[in-house]
Tab-separated table of C-alpha atoms in Angstrom:
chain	number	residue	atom	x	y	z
A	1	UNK	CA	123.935	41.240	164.651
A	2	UNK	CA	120.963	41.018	166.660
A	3	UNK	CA	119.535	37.347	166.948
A	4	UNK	CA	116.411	36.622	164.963
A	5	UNK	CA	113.642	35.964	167.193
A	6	UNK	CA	111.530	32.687	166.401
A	7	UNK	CA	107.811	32.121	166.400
A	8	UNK	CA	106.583	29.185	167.682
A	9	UNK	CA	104.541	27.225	164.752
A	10	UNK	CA	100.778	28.008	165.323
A	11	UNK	CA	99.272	24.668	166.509
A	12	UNK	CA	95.719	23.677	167.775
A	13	UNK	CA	96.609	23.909	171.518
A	14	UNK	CA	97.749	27.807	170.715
A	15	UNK	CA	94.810	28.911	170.316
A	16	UNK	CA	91.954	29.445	172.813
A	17	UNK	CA	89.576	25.811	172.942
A	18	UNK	CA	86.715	28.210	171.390
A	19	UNK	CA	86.362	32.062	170.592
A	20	UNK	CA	84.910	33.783	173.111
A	21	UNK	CA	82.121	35.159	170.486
A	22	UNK	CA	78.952	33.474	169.428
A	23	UNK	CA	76.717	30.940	171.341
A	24	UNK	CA	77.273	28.801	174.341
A	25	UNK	CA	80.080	26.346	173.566
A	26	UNK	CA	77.793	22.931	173.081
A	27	UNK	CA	80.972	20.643	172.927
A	28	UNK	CA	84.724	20.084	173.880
A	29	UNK	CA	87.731	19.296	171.970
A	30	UNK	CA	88.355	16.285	173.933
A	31	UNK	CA	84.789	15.408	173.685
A	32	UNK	CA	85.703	15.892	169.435
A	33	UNK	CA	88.635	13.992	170.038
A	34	UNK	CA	86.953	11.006	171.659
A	35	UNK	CA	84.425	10.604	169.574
A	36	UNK	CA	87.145	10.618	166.106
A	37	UNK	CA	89.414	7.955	168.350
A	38	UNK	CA	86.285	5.485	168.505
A	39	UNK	CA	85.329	5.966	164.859
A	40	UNK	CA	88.671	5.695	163.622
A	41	UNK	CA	88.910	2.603	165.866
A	42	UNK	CA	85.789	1.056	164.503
A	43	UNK	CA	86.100	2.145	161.252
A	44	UNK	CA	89.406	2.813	160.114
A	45	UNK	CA	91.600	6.062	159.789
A	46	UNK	CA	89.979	7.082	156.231
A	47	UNK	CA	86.519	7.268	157.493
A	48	UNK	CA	87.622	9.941	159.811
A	49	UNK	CA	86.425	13.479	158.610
A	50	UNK	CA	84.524	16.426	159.749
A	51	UNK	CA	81.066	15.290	158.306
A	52	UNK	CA	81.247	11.370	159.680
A	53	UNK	CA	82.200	12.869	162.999
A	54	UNK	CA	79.309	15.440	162.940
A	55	UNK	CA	76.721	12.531	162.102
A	56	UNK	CA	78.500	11.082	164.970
A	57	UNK	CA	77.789	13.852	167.515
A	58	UNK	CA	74.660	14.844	166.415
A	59	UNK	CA	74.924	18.007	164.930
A	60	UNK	CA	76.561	19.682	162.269
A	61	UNK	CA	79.923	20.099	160.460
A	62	UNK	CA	80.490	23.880	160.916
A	63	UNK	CA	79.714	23.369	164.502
A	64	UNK	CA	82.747	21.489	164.381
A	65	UNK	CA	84.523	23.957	162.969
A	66	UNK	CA	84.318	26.090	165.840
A	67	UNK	CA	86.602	23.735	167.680
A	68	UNK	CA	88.974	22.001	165.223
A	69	UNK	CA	90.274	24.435	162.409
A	70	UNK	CA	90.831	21.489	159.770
A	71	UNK	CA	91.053	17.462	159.691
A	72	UNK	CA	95.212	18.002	159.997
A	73	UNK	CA	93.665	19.494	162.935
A	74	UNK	CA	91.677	16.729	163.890
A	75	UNK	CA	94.233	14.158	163.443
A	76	UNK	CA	96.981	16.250	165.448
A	77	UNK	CA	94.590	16.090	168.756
A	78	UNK	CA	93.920	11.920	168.123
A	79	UNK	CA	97.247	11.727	168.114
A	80	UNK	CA	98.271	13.734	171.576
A	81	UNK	CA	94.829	11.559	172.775
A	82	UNK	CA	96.865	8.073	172.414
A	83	UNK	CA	99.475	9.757	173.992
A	84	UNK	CA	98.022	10.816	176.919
A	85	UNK	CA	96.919	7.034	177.417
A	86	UNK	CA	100.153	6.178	178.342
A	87	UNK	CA	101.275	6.047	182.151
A	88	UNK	CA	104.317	8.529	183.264
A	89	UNK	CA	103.272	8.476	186.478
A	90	UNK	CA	105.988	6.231	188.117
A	91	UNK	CA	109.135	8.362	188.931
A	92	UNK	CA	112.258	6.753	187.197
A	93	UNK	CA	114.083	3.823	189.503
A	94	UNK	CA	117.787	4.574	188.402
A	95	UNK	CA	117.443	1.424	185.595
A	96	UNK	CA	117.122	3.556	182.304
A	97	UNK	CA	117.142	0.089	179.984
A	98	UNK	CA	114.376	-1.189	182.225
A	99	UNK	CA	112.412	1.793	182.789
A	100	UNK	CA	112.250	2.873	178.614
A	101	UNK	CA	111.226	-0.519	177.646
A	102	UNK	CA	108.500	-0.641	179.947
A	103	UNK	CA	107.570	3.353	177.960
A	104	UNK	CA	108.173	1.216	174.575
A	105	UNK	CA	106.211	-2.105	175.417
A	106	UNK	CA	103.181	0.815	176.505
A	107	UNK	CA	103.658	2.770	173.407
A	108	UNK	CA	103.318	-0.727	171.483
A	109	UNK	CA	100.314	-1.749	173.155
A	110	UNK	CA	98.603	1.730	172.563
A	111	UNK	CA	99.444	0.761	168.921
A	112	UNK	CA	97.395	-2.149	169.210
A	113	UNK	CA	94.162	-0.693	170.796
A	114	UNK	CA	94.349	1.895	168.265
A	115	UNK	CA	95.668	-0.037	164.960
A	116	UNK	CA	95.827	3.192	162.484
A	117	UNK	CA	98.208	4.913	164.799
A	118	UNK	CA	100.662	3.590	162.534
A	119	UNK	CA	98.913	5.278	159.439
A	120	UNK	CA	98.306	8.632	161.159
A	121	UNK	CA	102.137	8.642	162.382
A	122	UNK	CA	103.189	8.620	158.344
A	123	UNK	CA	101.097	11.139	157.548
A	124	UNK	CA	101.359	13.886	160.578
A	125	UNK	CA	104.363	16.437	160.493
A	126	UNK	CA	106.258	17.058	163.277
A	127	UNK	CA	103.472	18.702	165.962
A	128	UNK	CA	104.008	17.653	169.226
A	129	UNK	CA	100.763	18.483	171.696
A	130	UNK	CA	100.772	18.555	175.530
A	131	UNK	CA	100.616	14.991	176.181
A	132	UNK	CA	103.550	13.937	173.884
A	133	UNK	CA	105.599	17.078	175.006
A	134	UNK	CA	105.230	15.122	178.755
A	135	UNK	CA	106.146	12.289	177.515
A	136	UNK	CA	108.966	13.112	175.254
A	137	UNK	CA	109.648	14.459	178.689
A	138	UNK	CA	109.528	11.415	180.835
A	139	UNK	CA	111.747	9.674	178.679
A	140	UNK	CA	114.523	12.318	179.177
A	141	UNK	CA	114.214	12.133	182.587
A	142	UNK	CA	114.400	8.411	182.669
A	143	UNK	CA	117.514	8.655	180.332
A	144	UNK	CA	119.075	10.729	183.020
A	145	UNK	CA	121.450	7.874	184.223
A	146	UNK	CA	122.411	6.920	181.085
A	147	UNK	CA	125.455	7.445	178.860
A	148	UNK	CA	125.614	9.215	175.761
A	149	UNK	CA	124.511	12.634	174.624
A	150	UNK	CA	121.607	14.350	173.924
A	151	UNK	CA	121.541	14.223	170.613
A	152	UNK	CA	121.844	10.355	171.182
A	153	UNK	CA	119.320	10.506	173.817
A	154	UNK	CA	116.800	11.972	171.423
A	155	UNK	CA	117.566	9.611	168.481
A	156	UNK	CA	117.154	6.852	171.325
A	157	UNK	CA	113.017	8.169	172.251
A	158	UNK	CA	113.002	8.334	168.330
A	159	UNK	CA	113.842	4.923	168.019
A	160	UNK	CA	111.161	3.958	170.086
A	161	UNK	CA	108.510	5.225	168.553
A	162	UNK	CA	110.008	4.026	165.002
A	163	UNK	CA	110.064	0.587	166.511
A	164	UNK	CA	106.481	0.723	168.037
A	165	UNK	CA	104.953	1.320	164.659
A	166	UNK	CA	107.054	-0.753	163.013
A	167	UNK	CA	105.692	-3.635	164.974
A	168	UNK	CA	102.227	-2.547	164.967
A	169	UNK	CA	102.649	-2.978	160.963
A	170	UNK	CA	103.870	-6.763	161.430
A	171	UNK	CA	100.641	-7.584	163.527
A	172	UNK	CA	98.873	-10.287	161.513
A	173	UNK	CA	95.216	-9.691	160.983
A	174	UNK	CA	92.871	-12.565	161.205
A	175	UNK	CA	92.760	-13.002	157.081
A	176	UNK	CA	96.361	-13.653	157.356
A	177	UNK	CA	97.724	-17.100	156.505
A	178	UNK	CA	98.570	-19.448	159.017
A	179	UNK	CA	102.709	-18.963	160.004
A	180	UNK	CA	103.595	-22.580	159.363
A	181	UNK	CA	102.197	-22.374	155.978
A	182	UNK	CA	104.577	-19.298	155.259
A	183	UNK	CA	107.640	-20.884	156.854
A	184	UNK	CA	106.813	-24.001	154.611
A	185	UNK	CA	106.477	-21.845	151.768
A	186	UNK	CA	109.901	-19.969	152.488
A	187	UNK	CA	111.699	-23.619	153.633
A	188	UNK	CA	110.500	-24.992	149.768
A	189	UNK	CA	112.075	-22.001	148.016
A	190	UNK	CA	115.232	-21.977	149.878
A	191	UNK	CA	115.549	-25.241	149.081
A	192	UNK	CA	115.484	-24.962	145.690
A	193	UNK	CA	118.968	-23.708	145.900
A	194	UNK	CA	119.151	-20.919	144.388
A	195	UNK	CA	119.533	-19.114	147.919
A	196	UNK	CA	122.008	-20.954	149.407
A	197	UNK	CA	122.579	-17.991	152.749
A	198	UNK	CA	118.677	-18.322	153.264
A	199	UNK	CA	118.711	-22.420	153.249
A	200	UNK	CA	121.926	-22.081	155.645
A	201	UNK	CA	120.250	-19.978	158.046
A	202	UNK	CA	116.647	-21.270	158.253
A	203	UNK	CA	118.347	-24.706	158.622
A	204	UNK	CA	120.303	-23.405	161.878
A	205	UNK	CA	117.496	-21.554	163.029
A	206	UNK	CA	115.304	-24.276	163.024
A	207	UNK	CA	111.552	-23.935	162.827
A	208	UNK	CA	110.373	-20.759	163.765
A	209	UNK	CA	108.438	-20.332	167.177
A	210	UNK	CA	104.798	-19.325	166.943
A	211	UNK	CA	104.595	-15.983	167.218
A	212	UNK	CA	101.576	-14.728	169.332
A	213	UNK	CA	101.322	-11.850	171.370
A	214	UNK	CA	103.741	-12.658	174.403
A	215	UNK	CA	106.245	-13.783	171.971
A	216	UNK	CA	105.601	-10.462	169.703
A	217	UNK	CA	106.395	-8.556	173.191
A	218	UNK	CA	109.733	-10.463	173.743
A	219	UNK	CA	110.882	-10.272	170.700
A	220	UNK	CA	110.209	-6.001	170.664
A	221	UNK	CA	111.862	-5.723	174.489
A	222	UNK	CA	114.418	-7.997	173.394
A	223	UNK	CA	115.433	-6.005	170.282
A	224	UNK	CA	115.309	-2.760	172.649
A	225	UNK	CA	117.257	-4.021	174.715
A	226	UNK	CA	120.117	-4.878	171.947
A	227	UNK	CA	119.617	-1.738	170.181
A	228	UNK	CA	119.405	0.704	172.613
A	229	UNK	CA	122.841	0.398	174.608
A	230	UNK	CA	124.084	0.004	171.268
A	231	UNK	CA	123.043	3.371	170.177
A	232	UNK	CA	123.725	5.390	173.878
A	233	UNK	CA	127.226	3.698	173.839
């Protein structure tokens, strides 16, 4: 039986920037793109559509539509932007642990320039543009050295990413209460002793450290560094 040939998914970057009919092109998808990353970073992911990013530009939604076939569309090229802020320029040094946390602790920090990352990473498929692509890449090539399988490897870049948004989720935002107060709050319940493994364990732990950025950024390398071995093992 003859194998069944597969088409490739049609995806923004398939097709041509702009037709080749009709007027002089007045704009550029990454000129589009920029302008949606720095509303959506002012404004928040939801006020991202075709008519607020028109107003935006100066002209028109169905100009718009000339470029980017739909919002999915839209949000598919933010999303390979962010990517393409990260750095893969650095050849790997032969220390795969090492080399992938310093790809995670980047991908983390693009999560906090761009705070609904996390929200546009739930709702996009699986599309992969050019700048993800290189660095889905880069991360194989760092992973080179390391044990495990492909498969593994894969599950491994995966985690990354999982991990990234995960923590860009647990950033506090300035309304947040003050950590003390919700370690007090958790200490007083525990005590009540009705949770008898919580009380044990806060009461070993001790009080917990204050958690700014730089300890944020230990605490994500330091889980990567458990978890990862772990899962290439």
């Amino acid at each position: 039986m003859a194998e069944r040939e597969t088409t490739p998914p049609a995806t923004v970057w398939s097709r041509p920037e702009r037709g080749a009919r009709g007027p002089a092109p007045e704009r550029s998808r990454y000129e589009i793109t920029a302008a949606a990353l720095a509303l959506a970073d002012a404004e928040g992911l939801a006020a991202v559509s075709m008519r607020a990013l028109a107003q935006r530009l100066g002209t028109g939604p169905a100009s718009l539509y000339r470029y980017v076939g739909s919002r999915d569309e839209l949000l598919d090229l933010m999303a390979d932007a962010v990517a393409g802020e990260l750095d893969l320029s650095a050849a790997p040094s032969g220390d795969w642990l090492g080399d992938l946390v310093g790809l995670a602790l980047q991908s983390r920090a693009a999560h906090a320039r761009h705070p609904w990352l996390a929200e546009l990473n739930d709702r996009r498929g699986e599309v992969l543009g050019p700048h993800a692509i290189d660095y889905l890449d880069h991360a194989l090539a760092i992973l080179v050295p390391a044990p495990g399988t492909s498969q593994q490897k894969l599950e491994a870049i995966g985690l990354l990413g999982g991990l990234a948004t995960l923590f860009a989720r647990r950033e506090p935002p300035a309304s947040a209460d003050d950590p003390p107060a919700q370690a007090a709050h958790l200490a007083a319940v525990a005590a009540e002793g009705r949770h008898p493994h919580l009380l044990a364990a806060l009461m070993t732990a001790g009080p917990p450290p204050v958690a700014g950025p730089a300890e944020r950024d230990a605490l994500f390398e330091r889980l990567l560094r458990r978890l990862l071995p772990a899962m290439l093992s």
